[in-house]
Coordinates of C-alpha atoms in Angstrom, one line a residue:
M12 CA 147.8 49.7 -164.8
T13 CA 151.7 49.2 -165.4
A14 CA 153.3 47.4 -168.3
G15 CA 154.7 44.7 -165.6
E16 CA 151.4 44.0 -165.7
G17 CA 150.1 41.0 -166.8
P18 CA 151.4 37.0 -168.3
R19 CA 153.8 36.5 -170.1
G20 CA 153.8 37.3 -174.0
W21 CA 150.6 40.2 -173.2
A22 CA 152.4 42.8 -175.6
A23 CA 153.4 40.6 -178.2
P24 CA 150.8 41.9 -180.6
L25 CA 151.6 46.4 -179.1
H26 CA 155.5 45.6 -179.9
T27 CA 154.4 44.0 -183.0
R28 CA 152.0 46.8 -184.1
V29 CA 154.7 49.7 -182.5
L30 CA 158.3 48.1 -185.2
D31 CA 155.4 48.3 -188.5
L32 CA 154.1 51.7 -187.5
A33 CA 158.0 52.6 -187.2
G34 CA 159.2 51.1 -189.9
V35 CA 161.8 49.5 -188.1
G36 CA 163.4 46.1 -189.3
A37 CA 167.6 44.7 -190.4
G38 CA 170.4 47.2 -189.0
T39 CA 167.0 50.2 -187.6
R40 CA 168.8 51.9 -184.3
V41 CA 166.3 52.0 -181.9
L42 CA 166.8 53.7 -178.8
D43 CA 165.0 51.4 -176.5
L44 CA 163.3 54.5 -173.3
G45 CA 162.4 52.9 -170.3
C46 CA 163.0 49.8 -171.5
G47 CA 162.9 48.0 -168.4
T48 CA 163.8 43.9 -168.5
G49 CA 164.2 44.2 -172.5
G50 CA 160.7 42.7 -173.7
F51 CA 160.4 45.2 -176.6
A52 CA 163.9 45.4 -177.3
A53 CA 163.5 41.6 -177.7
A54 CA 160.6 41.7 -180.6
A55 CA 163.2 44.3 -182.7
V56 CA 166.6 43.1 -182.8
A57 CA 164.6 39.6 -184.1
R58 CA 163.6 42.0 -186.6
G59 CA 167.4 42.4 -187.1
A60 CA 167.7 46.3 -185.1
R61 CA 170.7 48.0 -183.3
V62 CA 169.1 48.6 -180.2
L63 CA 169.8 50.8 -177.3
G64 CA 168.1 49.7 -174.1
L65 CA 168.2 53.0 -170.9
D66 CA 165.9 52.2 -167.6
L67 CA 166.5 54.5 -164.4
D68 CA 167.4 50.5 -163.0
P69 CA 169.5 48.8 -162.7
V70 CA 168.1 45.2 -161.2
A71 CA 166.1 45.5 -164.8
V72 CA 168.8 47.0 -166.4
E73 CA 170.8 44.2 -165.7
R74 CA 168.0 41.6 -166.3
A75 CA 167.7 43.0 -169.6
A76 CA 170.4 42.5 -170.4
A77 CA 170.6 38.0 -169.8
A78 CA 168.1 38.0 -171.6
V79 CA 168.5 39.8 -175.1
P80 CA 172.1 39.3 -175.3
G81 CA 172.1 40.9 -179.1
A82 CA 171.8 44.4 -178.0
R83 CA 173.4 47.2 -175.5
F84 CA 171.2 48.1 -172.5
A85 CA 173.2 51.1 -169.7
V86 CA 171.3 52.7 -166.8
G87 CA 169.8 56.0 -167.5
D88 CA 166.5 58.9 -167.9
A89 CA 164.6 59.3 -170.5
T90 CA 163.9 62.0 -169.3
E91 CA 167.4 63.3 -169.2
L92 CA 169.2 62.3 -172.1
G93 CA 171.5 63.0 -172.7
D94 CA 174.1 62.1 -176.2
P95 CA 173.0 58.5 -176.6
G96 CA 173.5 58.5 -179.8
P97 CA 172.3 59.1 -183.3
H98 CA 169.4 57.2 -183.6
D99 CA 166.5 56.1 -186.5
V100 CA 164.0 55.4 -184.1
A101 CA 163.0 56.4 -180.6
A102 CA 160.2 54.5 -178.7
A103 CA 159.3 54.5 -175.7
V104 CA 156.8 51.7 -175.3
Q105 CA 154.8 52.4 -171.5
L106 CA 157.0 55.0 -171.0
L107 CA 155.0 58.0 -170.5
P108 CA 152.3 56.5 -167.5
H109 CA 155.0 56.5 -165.2
V110 CA 157.1 59.9 -165.9
A111 CA 156.1 62.8 -164.7
A112 CA 157.3 65.6 -167.4
P113 CA 156.3 62.7 -170.6
G114 CA 156.7 65.6 -173.0
R115 CA 159.6 65.9 -171.5
V116 CA 160.6 62.7 -172.8
L117 CA 158.7 63.0 -176.2
A118 CA 160.8 66.1 -176.9
G119 CA 163.9 64.6 -176.5
A120 CA 163.3 61.0 -177.7
G121 CA 162.5 64.1 -181.2
R122 CA 166.0 65.0 -180.5
V123 CA 168.2 62.7 -180.7
A124 CA 165.9 60.8 -183.8
P125 CA 163.0 62.0 -186.2
V126 CA 161.1 59.5 -186.1
V127 CA 159.8 58.8 -182.4
V128 CA 157.0 56.0 -180.9
A129 CA 155.1 55.9 -178.0
T130 CA 152.1 53.3 -176.2
V131 CA 150.1 53.9 -173.3
W132 CA 147.0 52.6 -171.6
G133 CA 143.4 53.7 -173.1
R134 CA 141.2 54.0 -170.2
E135 CA 139.7 52.6 -167.7
D136 CA 137.3 51.7 -168.7
E137 CA 138.8 50.3 -172.2
C138 CA 141.0 47.3 -169.9
G139 CA 139.9 45.0 -169.2
V140 CA 142.1 43.9 -165.7
R141 CA 139.6 47.0 -164.6
A142 CA 138.0 43.0 -163.7
F143 CA 140.8 42.1 -160.6
G144 CA 140.1 46.8 -159.2
E145 CA 135.9 45.9 -159.6
A146 CA 136.5 43.0 -157.7
L147 CA 138.7 44.5 -155.1
E148 CA 136.6 47.6 -153.9
G149 CA 135.1 46.0 -151.0
F150 CA 137.5 45.5 -149.2
L151 CA 139.2 48.4 -150.6
G152 CA 137.5 50.4 -151.0
P153 CA 135.2 52.9 -153.6
R154 CA 138.8 52.8 -156.8
R155 CA 140.3 56.3 -157.8
P156 CA 140.4 55.5 -161.8
A157 CA 144.0 56.1 -163.2
P158 CA 143.8 59.1 -165.2
A159 CA 145.1 57.6 -168.7
L160 CA 146.7 59.7 -171.8
D161 CA 143.4 59.9 -174.3
A162 CA 143.7 60.2 -178.2
A163 CA 143.6 63.8 -177.7
A164 CA 146.3 64.2 -174.7
L165 CA 148.8 62.4 -175.9
R166 CA 148.5 64.6 -179.4
A167 CA 148.8 67.7 -176.8
L168 CA 151.2 66.7 -175.8
A169 CA 153.2 66.1 -179.4
V170 CA 152.8 69.5 -180.2
D171 CA 154.0 70.7 -177.0
A172 CA 157.3 69.0 -177.5
G173 CA 157.6 70.1 -181.1
L174 CA 156.4 66.7 -183.2
A175 CA 154.0 65.8 -185.4
V176 CA 152.2 63.3 -185.1
A177 CA 151.8 60.7 -188.0
A178 CA 149.4 58.5 -186.4
L179 CA 148.2 57.6 -183.4
E180 CA 146.1 53.7 -183.3
E181 CA 145.0 51.6 -181.5
V182 CA 145.9 47.9 -180.5
V183 CA 143.8 45.8 -178.2
C184 CA 145.9 42.8 -176.6
P185 CA 144.7 40.0 -175.1
F186 CA 145.5 38.9 -171.4
V187 CA 145.5 35.1 -171.3
Y188 CA 145.2 32.7 -168.2
D189 CA 145.3 29.2 -168.0
D190 CA 143.0 28.3 -164.7
E191 CA 142.0 29.9 -161.6
D192 CA 145.9 30.0 -160.8
D193 CA 146.8 31.8 -163.6
V194 CA 144.9 34.7 -162.3
L195 CA 145.5 34.2 -158.8
A196 CA 149.1 34.2 -158.2
P197 CA 149.8 37.5 -158.8
L198 CA 147.3 39.2 -157.5
F199 CA 148.1 37.7 -153.7
S200 CA 151.8 38.6 -154.6
S201 CA 151.0 42.3 -155.6
G202 CA 150.8 45.1 -153.2
I203 CA 147.3 45.6 -153.7
G204 CA 146.5 41.3 -153.1
H205 CA 148.2 41.5 -149.9
A206 CA 146.1 44.9 -148.5
A207 CA 143.6 42.9 -149.1
M208 CA 143.8 39.9 -147.6
R209 CA 144.9 41.5 -144.5
A210 CA 141.2 43.0 -145.1
A211 CA 139.2 39.7 -145.6
G212 CA 141.0 37.4 -145.8
P213 CA 142.7 35.0 -148.6
V214 CA 139.5 33.0 -149.5
A215 CA 136.9 36.0 -149.7
V216 CA 139.9 37.4 -152.0
R217 CA 139.5 34.3 -153.7
D218 CA 136.0 34.3 -153.9
A219 CA 135.1 37.8 -154.9
V220 CA 137.8 38.2 -157.5
L221 CA 136.7 34.8 -159.6
G222 CA 132.9 35.5 -159.4
R223 CA 133.9 38.7 -161.4
M224 CA 135.7 37.3 -163.6
E225 CA 133.0 34.8 -164.5
R226 CA 132.3 36.8 -167.5
H227 CA 135.4 36.6 -168.8
R228 CA 135.7 33.0 -168.1
R229 CA 136.3 29.9 -171.4
P230 CA 135.0 26.6 -171.9
D231 CA 137.9 25.5 -171.7
G232 CA 138.8 26.8 -168.5
S233 CA 140.8 29.7 -169.3
Y234 CA 140.5 33.0 -168.8
V235 CA 140.6 36.0 -171.3
L236 CA 140.6 40.3 -170.8
E237 CA 141.1 42.5 -173.9
N238 CA 142.9 46.0 -172.9
L239 CA 142.5 48.4 -175.4
F240 CA 146.3 50.7 -176.1
R241 CA 146.5 54.1 -178.0
V242 CA 149.9 53.5 -180.5
L243 CA 151.2 57.0 -181.1
L244 CA 153.9 57.5 -184.2
L245 CA 155.3 61.1 -183.8
S246 CA 158.1 62.8 -186.5
R247 CA 160.6 66.1 -186.3

C-alpha cells in the first residue's frame, strides 16, 4: 500500500485531521516532507498556511508547483533537511513507510519545527485495499503482508527521535469507486495488475477482482473500501 493508491479525494479526511491536530491556520509555516504532487500542500494552503514542499522526485515537484501555485516546492531529501528555514509545523504525510530511516525523518523534522505530524497506513488487516492483493493471490502466489508501523512502533520512533508524543489517533478513509471500470482501470495499469494478467489473462483477473470486491459493492453499483490510518502528533 502506498500514498499514491486510491481514487481521487480519498485523503481528504486524513489531511483534515492532520491539519486540525497540528493547529494549522492562516499564516502557519508548514514544511511538507515528501510532498508528492501536492495534495496535502493544497489542503494546507486552503487554510491560509505558508507551505514549502520537499520531495526527491523532480517530476512530482514540478506537478505540485503547477497544481498548487500558492505554495513553494523544491527537490529535497527528508532525511537530509539541511536548513529549510524555520517552520511552525513539519508534516510527513504517508512518507515514513517509504524511507529507510523513518526515525531520522522525525528527528530532522523536530529540529526545524516545534510541531511534527506524521501519518502511516494501518496494518493490512485494518485496510480494505487488501482485497486487491487477496484477489490476485491465486495468480501471483502467497502474499507477504507489507510491514506496518503500528502504535507501539510509532511511539518508539518518537522516543528515539527525541520527541514527545502529543497525540496518536486513527482516521478511517473510505476509498470510493464509482463502478467496475473505476475499480479495474488503475489495477490494470499497475505493475501487480500486469503481472497477474501475464499469468492468467485479463478476463480471469477481472473476474477474480470483482468477485472479491462483491462484498464491498453498494446497491448503486459503486464500491467502498474502508482503510485505517494512524496520525502521530509530536512536539520537541
